[in-house]
Amino acid sequence: MPSAMPTDLLAFFSKDNFSCLDFDDVTSLDKAQIQAVVKNIDQISAYCLAAIGHKQMTPPKDLALRTDLWDRTYSRLSKTTDHAVLENALEAGASLVEYCYPSACYQGRMCMAFVSVLATIVDDFTADPHECEQLEAFSQRYLRGLPQPEGVCATMAESIRDCDEFYGSRYPRTGTTTAMSWLAFTNACCEEARLAQELPRQFVSDCSRDRPTEWSVEKLPVHIRNLSGAPASYIVPIFKPTHDGEVPSEFWISGISDLTQFINFVNDLLSFSKETRALENFNYLSLLTRARRQDQVLNSTIAVDRLLVTFAESLSEKFKAAQARAELSGHTEETNKNFKSEQQNLENARLAAKYWGEFRQGHISWHINSPKYQLDSLRATFGETTDDRLGEIAAA
């Protein structure tokens, strides 16, 4: 990994071909311009992933999980949800668990796969005004203990309760963390639906007239992203693979901001090509770019520049502590003789690093291999190895 990664990355962005990224309204682009954006975003993604030494992987399918997941989901949603929608959501939920949680027990896998299926459906649920109206009051009904409408809402509530029970079996606060994150996710889906119809006044008006001067429009996309990404819902399961076994939160909670950044940034980076092709104008990068222009922050180049610098910094620097803990726990008994009273702490640190490493590799690999994200060029680039890819990509 180059020690001067952020500087190298900025130099990489200075190439003329990246001038096509200077936009904040994808609907204003023609087909050729969209193709140029997609090509260059994929090249940026390849550079960043090669820089962190990503190794692509494809896990075996968990056939027992897939069979049980289908039976459970179909019995609850077959009357209210389109069959093709169900199949796509089931594949997304099952494959996500296979990639990201290889150490999880069957119960943990089923818990995460089931709620991920529902999250995939809910993410597109707001396209229908009636369904969006149902979802608007979902969290309120859940917190008040009121019944949910049959179908997606009722089943989503069931899946959240499952997460709360499983991940809170030893420490209730961690179960509550996952449940509240999923509730925030459903609210964020509704908020994104509103943004798709109409952006806030501050995004289309004179900022100096429509908001106090101390408000920063730039922070709204970040706020929505932290809710819609449901990062806590995916972070807690990393460190609790079984009902009775987990890494206590004191071994990973200090890194929760970095873990959240990683999960959000990978998704933002690797979903941007798909969203550009679909002419989505309210995704994180587009909203942040427009907000920065309203706030007159830095320059008008699309926000992907700063996003990727932070992405590179996060992945190259901020997880060294986890790697150091993993190395420490691998020392010989003689080397560790001064730590005999800390053996359990060392084991927890080792497991935290191990589980995080599994998730990190799987999370990226899942995005690249998923047909949903249309990342054919990245599959070709990382299909076998990433050794020596950085120089090749930078020189391209």
Tab-separated table of C-alpha atoms in Angstrom, residues 5 25 45 54 82 105 109 134 141 151 165 249 307 348 384:
chain	number	residue	atom	x	y	z
A	5	MET	CA	-2.089	7.251	-0.904
A	25	ASP	CA	-27.606	16.552	-12.411
A	45	SER	CA	-13.044	2.131	-8.013
A	54	HIS	CA	-8.465	-6.210	-2.283
A	82	ASP	CA	-44.371	-9.930	-6.858
A	105	CYS	CA	-23.889	-19.859	12.915
A	109	ARG	CA	-27.128	-16.296	9.156
A	134	GLN	CA	-47.722	2.343	4.909
A	141	ARG	CA	-46.489	1.443	14.929
A	151	GLY	CA	-47.182	-8.342	4.076
A	165	GLU	CA	-33.520	-10.971	20.336
A	249	SER	CA	-18.264	-4.129	22.220
A	307	LEU	CA	-15.183	10.832	-0.860
A	348	ASN	CA	-11.142	-11.099	21.715
A	384	GLU	CA	-8.101	-13.570	-10.227
